[in-house]
Tab-separated table of C-alpha atoms in Angstrom:
chain	number	residue	atom	x	y	z
A	131	MET	CA	-44.344	57.106	-6.885
A	132	LYS	CA	-47.647	55.310	-6.468
A	133	TYR	CA	-50.292	57.222	-8.212
A	134	PHE	CA	-47.836	57.621	-11.404
A	135	THR	CA	-47.497	53.649	-10.967
A	136	ALA	CA	-51.210	53.378	-11.342
A	137	ILE	CA	-51.432	54.678	-14.127
A	138	VAL	CA	-48.893	53.824	-16.211
A	139	GLU	CA	-50.798	50.403	-15.427
A	140	CYS	CA	-54.385	50.778	-15.402
A	141	ASN	CA	-53.555	53.192	-18.868
A	142	SER	CA	-56.284	55.901	-17.955
A	143	PHE	CA	-56.142	58.850	-15.134
A	144	THR	CA	-59.951	57.523	-14.548
A	145	GLU	CA	-59.359	54.371	-13.285
A	146	ALA	CA	-55.959	55.298	-11.446
A	147	ALA	CA	-57.358	57.025	-9.606
A	148	GLU	CA	-60.740	55.385	-8.094
A	149	GLN	CA	-57.936	52.461	-7.478
A	150	CYS	CA	-56.339	55.026	-5.562
A	151	TYR	CA	-59.940	55.846	-3.928
A	152	ILE	CA	-59.171	60.306	-5.045
A	153	SER	CA	-60.943	62.082	-7.207
A	154	GLN	CA	-59.431	62.468	-10.975
A	155	SER	CA	-58.294	66.061	-10.787
A	156	ALA	CA	-56.744	65.402	-7.814
A	157	ILE	CA	-54.087	62.653	-9.023
A	158	SER	CA	-53.999	64.625	-12.113
A	159	GLN	CA	-52.845	67.710	-9.666
A	160	GLN	CA	-50.016	65.193	-7.993
A	161	ILE	CA	-48.524	64.716	-11.417
A	162	GLN	CA	-48.326	67.624	-12.492
A	163	ALA	CA	-46.610	68.970	-8.890
A	164	LEU	CA	-43.616	65.495	-9.596
A	165	GLU	CA	-43.191	66.687	-13.095
A	166	LYS	CA	-42.579	70.626	-11.645
A	167	GLU	CA	-40.562	68.711	-8.579
A	168	LEU	CA	-38.184	66.410	-10.984
A	169	GLY	CA	-38.826	69.533	-13.558
A	170	VAL	CA	-39.240	66.845	-16.243
A	171	VAL	CA	-42.125	65.343	-18.529
A	172	LEU	CA	-43.192	62.441	-17.600
A	173	LEU	CA	-45.832	61.849	-20.113
A	174	ARG	CA	-47.229	63.040	-23.388
A	175	ARG	CA	-50.542	64.112	-23.137
A	176	GLU	CA	-52.485	63.719	-26.064
A	177	ASN	CA	-55.578	64.477	-25.514
A	178	ARG	CA	-57.664	61.767	-23.757
A	179	ARG	CA	-54.893	59.800	-23.648
A	180	PHE	CA	-50.767	59.644	-23.464
A	181	SER	CA	-47.576	57.411	-23.716
A	182	LEU	CA	-44.801	58.415	-21.361
A	183	THR	CA	-41.147	60.123	-21.892
A	184	PRO	CA	-38.038	57.665	-21.740
A	185	ALA	CA	-38.083	59.985	-18.664
A	186	GLY	CA	-41.735	58.586	-17.293
A	187	GLU	CA	-40.233	55.036	-18.869
A	188	TYR	CA	-36.301	54.945	-16.121
A	189	PHE	CA	-39.017	56.991	-13.714
A	190	TYR	CA	-42.165	54.216	-13.709
A	191	HIS	CA	-39.563	51.102	-13.487
A	192	GLN	CA	-37.651	51.675	-10.375
A	193	SER	CA	-40.763	53.255	-9.294
A	194	LYS	CA	-42.247	49.318	-9.181
A	195	VAL	CA	-38.727	48.612	-7.605
A	196	LEU	CA	-39.099	51.697	-4.582
A	197	LEU	CA	-42.090	50.859	-4.328
A	198	ASP	CA	-41.405	47.205	-3.588
A	199	GLU	CA	-38.789	47.923	-0.910
A	200	ALA	CA	-41.081	50.325	0.802
A	201	ASN	CA	-43.681	47.656	1.514
A	202	GLU	CA	-41.248	45.268	2.055
A	203	LEU	CA	-39.548	47.506	4.942
A	204	ARG	CA	-43.474	47.549	6.145
A	205	ARG	CA	-44.215	44.104	6.541
A	206	GLU	CA	-41.108	43.699	8.239
A	207	THR	CA	-41.655	45.937	10.774
A	208	ILE	CA	-44.735	44.614	11.346
A	209	ARG	CA	-43.713	41.531	11.866
A	210	ILE	CA	-41.178	42.144	13.976
A	211	GLY	CA	-43.043	44.248	15.981
A	212	GLN	CA	-45.392	41.591	16.762
A	213	ALA	CA	-45.365	38.919	19.385
A	214	ASP	CA	-44.108	35.383	17.101
A	215	GLU	CA	-40.565	37.627	16.098
A	216	SER	CA	-40.566	37.072	19.823
A	217	ARG	CA	-39.562	33.601	19.386
A	218	LEU	CA	-37.547	31.407	17.366
A	219	ARG	CA	-38.533	27.964	16.792
A	220	ILE	CA	-35.614	25.622	15.447
A	221	GLY	CA	-35.997	21.623	14.214
A	222	TYR	CA	-33.853	19.517	14.157
A	223	LEU	CA	-33.557	15.763	13.083
A	224	LYS	CA	-33.680	12.698	16.077
A	225	ASN	CA	-30.247	11.462	14.673
A	226	TYR	CA	-28.988	14.742	15.001
A	227	SER	CA	-25.074	14.598	16.731
A	228	GLY	CA	-23.440	17.287	16.400
A	229	GLN	CA	-22.593	19.652	18.904
A	230	GLU	CA	-22.064	23.308	16.748
A	231	LEU	CA	-26.579	23.367	16.862
A	232	HIS	CA	-25.694	24.112	21.158
A	233	ILE	CA	-23.421	26.631	20.302
A	234	ALA	CA	-25.628	28.023	17.899
A	235	VAL	CA	-28.234	28.706	20.202
A	236	ALA	CA	-25.858	29.852	22.731
A	237	GLU	CA	-24.507	32.710	20.511
A	238	PHE	CA	-28.148	33.551	19.686
A	239	SER	CA	-29.625	33.885	22.949
A	240	LYS	CA	-26.168	35.957	24.196
A	241	LEU	CA	-26.630	38.188	20.848
A	242	TYR	CA	-30.916	38.412	20.761
A	243	PRO	CA	-32.403	37.280	25.002
A	244	GLU	CA	-35.368	38.499	24.352
A	245	ILE	CA	-35.539	36.160	21.910
A	246	SER	CA	-37.755	33.257	22.798
A	247	ILE	CA	-35.935	30.067	21.407
A	248	ASN	CA	-37.856	26.173	21.255
A	249	ILE	CA	-36.025	23.343	19.849
A	250	VAL	CA	-38.369	20.390	19.228
A	251	ALA	CA	-36.833	17.356	17.449
A	252	GLY	CA	-37.993	14.844	14.987
A	253	THR	CA	-37.445	12.687	11.798
A	254	HIS	CA	-37.516	13.946	8.081
A	255	GLU	CA	-40.836	13.551	7.868
A	256	GLU	CA	-42.232	15.013	10.972
A	257	LEU	CA	-40.012	17.932	10.645
A	258	TYR	CA	-40.796	18.152	6.608
A	259	ASP	CA	-44.974	18.770	8.229
A	260	LEU	CA	-43.724	20.570	11.322
A	261	ILE	CA	-42.324	22.850	8.169
A	262	ARG	CA	-44.419	23.230	6.395
A	263	PHE	CA	-48.143	23.341	8.660
A	264	GLY	CA	-46.307	26.706	10.818
A	265	GLY	CA	-44.878	24.032	13.363
A	266	VAL	CA	-41.949	25.771	13.474
A	267	ASP	CA	-40.081	28.402	11.900
A	268	VAL	CA	-36.423	26.647	10.297
A	269	ILE	CA	-35.298	22.964	10.692
A	270	LEU	CA	-31.615	21.987	10.519
A	271	SER	CA	-33.110	18.623	8.171
A	272	ASP	CA	-31.591	16.454	5.245
A	273	GLN	CA	-32.103	16.706	2.369
A	274	ARG	CA	-34.101	13.859	0.495
A	275	ARG	CA	-36.682	15.970	-2.302
A	276	ALA	CA	-35.501	17.894	-4.867
A	277	PHE	CA	-35.513	22.396	-4.222
A	278	SER	CA	-38.665	23.984	-3.631
A	279	ASP	CA	-39.038	27.535	-4.515
A	280	ASP	CA	-41.869	27.841	-1.298
A	281	TYR	CA	-38.121	26.976	0.527
A	282	GLU	CA	-35.159	29.205	1.617
A	283	ASN	CA	-33.037	26.313	1.186
A	284	LYS	CA	-29.376	27.159	2.823
A	285	VAL	CA	-26.688	23.878	2.226
A	286	LEU	CA	-24.936	24.115	5.389
A	287	LEU	CA	-22.781	21.001	4.497
A	288	GLU	CA	-22.194	18.018	2.612
A	289	CYS	CA	-20.862	15.777	4.680
A	290	ASP	CA	-20.023	12.486	5.151
A	291	CYS	CA	-21.643	9.616	7.046
A	292	PHE	CA	-20.118	6.640	9.745
A	293	ALA	CA	-22.051	4.009	11.412
A	294	GLU	CA	-21.437	3.140	14.791
A	295	ILE	CA	-21.543	0.170	15.634
A	296	SER	CA	-19.918	-2.060	18.418
A	297	SER	CA	-16.386	-3.457	19.508
A	298	ASN	CA	-17.295	-6.701	19.574
A	299	ASN	CA	-18.310	-7.617	16.188
A	300	HIS	CA	-15.969	-9.165	13.581
A	301	LEU	CA	-17.056	-5.561	11.223
A	302	SER	CA	-15.435	-3.368	13.527
A	303	ALA	CA	-11.672	-3.564	12.974
A	304	LYS	CA	-12.321	-2.147	9.264
A	305	ASP	CA	-11.060	1.588	8.389
A	306	HIS	CA	-14.252	1.893	6.648
A	307	LEU	CA	-17.545	-0.180	5.444
A	308	THR	CA	-19.775	-0.361	2.886
A	309	LEU	CA	-23.260	-0.779	2.639
A	310	THR	CA	-21.852	-4.487	0.596
A	311	ASP	CA	-20.336	-5.285	4.868
A	312	LEU	CA	-22.953	-4.575	6.467
A	313	LYS	CA	-26.188	-5.942	4.389
A	314	ARG	CA	-25.967	-9.121	7.130
A	315	THR	CA	-25.806	-6.333	9.210
A	316	PRO	CA	-29.078	-5.287	11.342
A	317	CYS	CA	-29.719	-1.546	10.130
A	318	ILE	CA	-30.548	1.070	13.318
A	319	LEU	CA	-32.772	3.701	12.091
A	320	ILE	CA	-34.889	6.183	14.596
A	321	ALA	CA	-38.206	6.672	13.857
A	322	PRO	CA	-41.616	6.550	15.197
A	323	PRO	CA	-43.764	2.982	14.906
A	324	GLU	CA	-45.603	4.986	12.400
A	325	GLN	CA	-42.735	6.020	10.278
A	326	HIS	CA	-40.537	3.213	9.826
A	327	ASP	CA	-42.174	2.030	6.498
A	328	GLU	CA	-41.475	5.312	5.086
A	329	GLU	CA	-37.250	5.845	6.816
A	330	ALA	CA	-36.707	1.731	6.206
A	331	GLY	CA	-37.834	2.763	1.607
A	332	TYR	CA	-35.821	5.499	2.106
A	333	TYR	CA	-32.887	4.150	2.956
A	334	ARG	CA	-33.110	1.557	1.064
A	335	ASP	CA	-34.515	1.860	-2.482
A	336	THR	CA	-33.067	5.469	-2.360
A	337	LEU	CA	-29.119	4.917	0.159
A	338	GLY	CA	-28.780	1.696	-0.676
A	339	PHE	CA	-28.487	-0.085	2.549
A	340	GLY	CA	-29.669	-3.916	2.181
A	341	GLY	CA	-30.399	-6.520	5.116
A	342	ASN	CA	-32.682	-5.653	7.702
A	343	PHE	CA	-33.587	-2.894	9.860
A	344	LEU	CA	-33.876	-1.882	13.464
A	345	TYR	CA	-35.547	1.399	15.149
A	346	ALA	CA	-35.447	2.976	18.164
A	347	GLU	CA	-36.930	6.425	18.992
A	348	ASN	CA	-34.015	8.275	20.179
A	349	LEU	CA	-29.927	9.247	19.490
A	350	GLU	CA	-28.989	7.462	23.235
A	351	GLU	CA	-32.187	3.840	22.752
A	352	GLY	CA	-30.726	3.902	19.223
A	353	ARG	CA	-26.646	4.060	20.698
A	354	LEU	CA	-27.598	1.439	23.647
A	355	MET	CA	-28.317	-0.872	20.636
A	356	ALA	CA	-24.860	-0.262	18.793
A	357	LEU	CA	-23.604	-1.116	22.395
A	358	GLY	CA	-25.680	-4.322	22.747
A	359	ASN	CA	-24.431	-5.544	19.331
A	360	ARG	CA	-28.083	-5.766	18.173
A	361	GLY	CA	-26.562	-4.163	14.352
A	362	PHE	CA	-25.004	-0.614	13.512
A	363	LEU	CA	-25.642	3.146	13.889
A	364	PRO	CA	-25.735	5.671	10.727
A	365	LEU	CA	-24.742	8.840	11.411
A	366	GLU	CA	-24.462	11.973	9.057
A	367	ASN	CA	-20.772	13.841	11.006
A	368	VAL	CA	-22.725	17.631	10.722
A	369	GLY	CA	-19.760	19.135	12.975
A	370	THR	CA	-17.873	18.247	15.849
A	371	LEU	CA	-19.620	14.593	16.296
A	372	PRO	CA	-18.837	13.683	20.405
A	373	PRO	CA	-16.523	10.972	22.076
A	374	VAL	CA	-17.497	7.704	20.904
A	375	VAL	CA	-17.397	5.064	23.918
A	376	PRO	CA	-14.899	2.655	24.698
A	377	THR	CA	-16.418	0.065	22.935
A	378	ILE	CA	-17.955	1.833	20.244
A	379	GLN	CA	-16.692	2.390	17.287
A	380	ARG	CA	-17.589	5.202	14.580
A	381	ILE	CA	-16.348	4.175	11.147
A	382	PRO	CA	-16.628	5.648	7.802
A	383	LEU	CA	-19.517	4.149	5.419
A	384	TYR	CA	-18.975	3.232	2.040
A	385	ARG	CA	-20.759	2.947	-1.129
A	386	GLY	CA	-18.983	0.887	-3.796
A	387	ASP	CA	-15.960	2.486	-3.568
A	388	LYS	CA	-16.796	5.739	-2.903
A	389	PRO	CA	-17.680	7.715	0.925
A	390	LEU	CA	-21.351	7.483	1.208
A	391	ARG	CA	-22.223	11.098	1.867
A	392	ARG	CA	-25.610	13.400	2.515
A	393	LYS	CA	-26.444	17.222	2.062
A	394	ILE	CA	-27.677	19.489	5.590
A	395	CYS	CA	-29.544	22.394	5.167
A	396	ALA	CA	-31.150	24.539	7.149
A	397	PHE	CA	-34.811	24.826	5.609
A	398	TRP	CA	-37.242	27.658	6.193
A	399	LEU	CA	-40.735	28.775	4.531
A	400	LYS	CA	-40.240	31.909	2.638
A	401	LYS	CA	-43.183	33.695	3.010
A	402	CYS	CA	-41.875	33.818	6.571
A	403	THR	CA	-38.993	34.256	6.866
A	404	ASN	CA	-37.605	36.583	9.119
A	405	TYR	CA	-34.158	38.428	9.907
A	406	TYR	CA	-33.783	36.487	13.195
A	407	ILE	CA	-34.077	33.048	10.820
A	408	GLU	CA	-31.758	34.322	8.507
A	409	GLU	CA	-28.959	35.349	11.996
A	410	PHE	CA	-29.364	31.314	13.209
A	411	ALA	CA	-29.275	30.053	9.846
A	412	GLU	CA	-25.847	32.066	9.240
A	413	THR	CA	-24.940	31.671	12.352
A	414	LEU	CA	-25.064	27.860	12.391
A	415	HIS	CA	-23.567	27.846	9.064
A	416	HIS	CA	-20.651	29.924	9.677
A	417	LEU	CA	-20.181	26.645	13.405
A	418	ILE	CA	-20.234	24.349	11.225
A	419	GLU	CA	-18.160	25.326	8.212
A	420	GLN	CA	-15.489	26.941	11.232
A	421	SER	CA	-15.063	22.928	12.632
A	422	ARG	CA	-14.561	22.083	9.559
A	423	GLN	CA	-11.716	23.674	8.708
A	424	GLU	CA	-9.865	22.790	12.079
A	425	ILE	CA	-10.471	18.937	11.226
A	426	ASP	CA	-8.996	19.597	8.439
């Protein structure tokens, strides 16, 4: 099949032979043997030129598909046998608060004990840089950009957003909070100092949050700030959230008269796709869907 497709694409036995590193007579003999084995003519020979028969056209197109699959099989087998395939590096948002990620890691580890799992938390931009430059294999993050063809963009869910706010705040009695309600209450964002402006710009310009912004290094620090009534902490409802402490209220966030919703996705580079990445993403997706159905 390789020799045959080379001849068709080069439109020359001589060039195809050079491309395949064999002699012209050898490649001609291979095609003759192929036609004899199939019992059909694939090429109509006309002096030094040739054309494809209908059977030859079919064999050429199907051979291309099978050769591509064989090459992919070879690449994937080599990848699985290499050292990098013995680990799975996962990145997730620092403000992620659901339990499904932990369950997915546990289930995956039980199924594939030979795979070493490394986990790192980061902001959206930190995770984006990690996946771009090979620091992690797959990330769990919110969608802020148009989907890229270079990535697998697996939407896990479109989730509601909440505000965690101190029970001592007068807004904590409401059954839902609009961004207008909160415009005089500082918004607590989880971001390192070098990303304060970028994170605030996204929440202000894209999502419509007003007022001032405060910053925490991690989710625990952000919750402590909310407990101290310094502001509200915005969170996405990804899966099963842990119960809040009695002095904190978790209240649905609205933009105008509609709930504020965000897309949460698993992203990984297409060129780095392997079985373990896909299996982990599917496990996490299944757990999140299961928890949503139980809540409904």
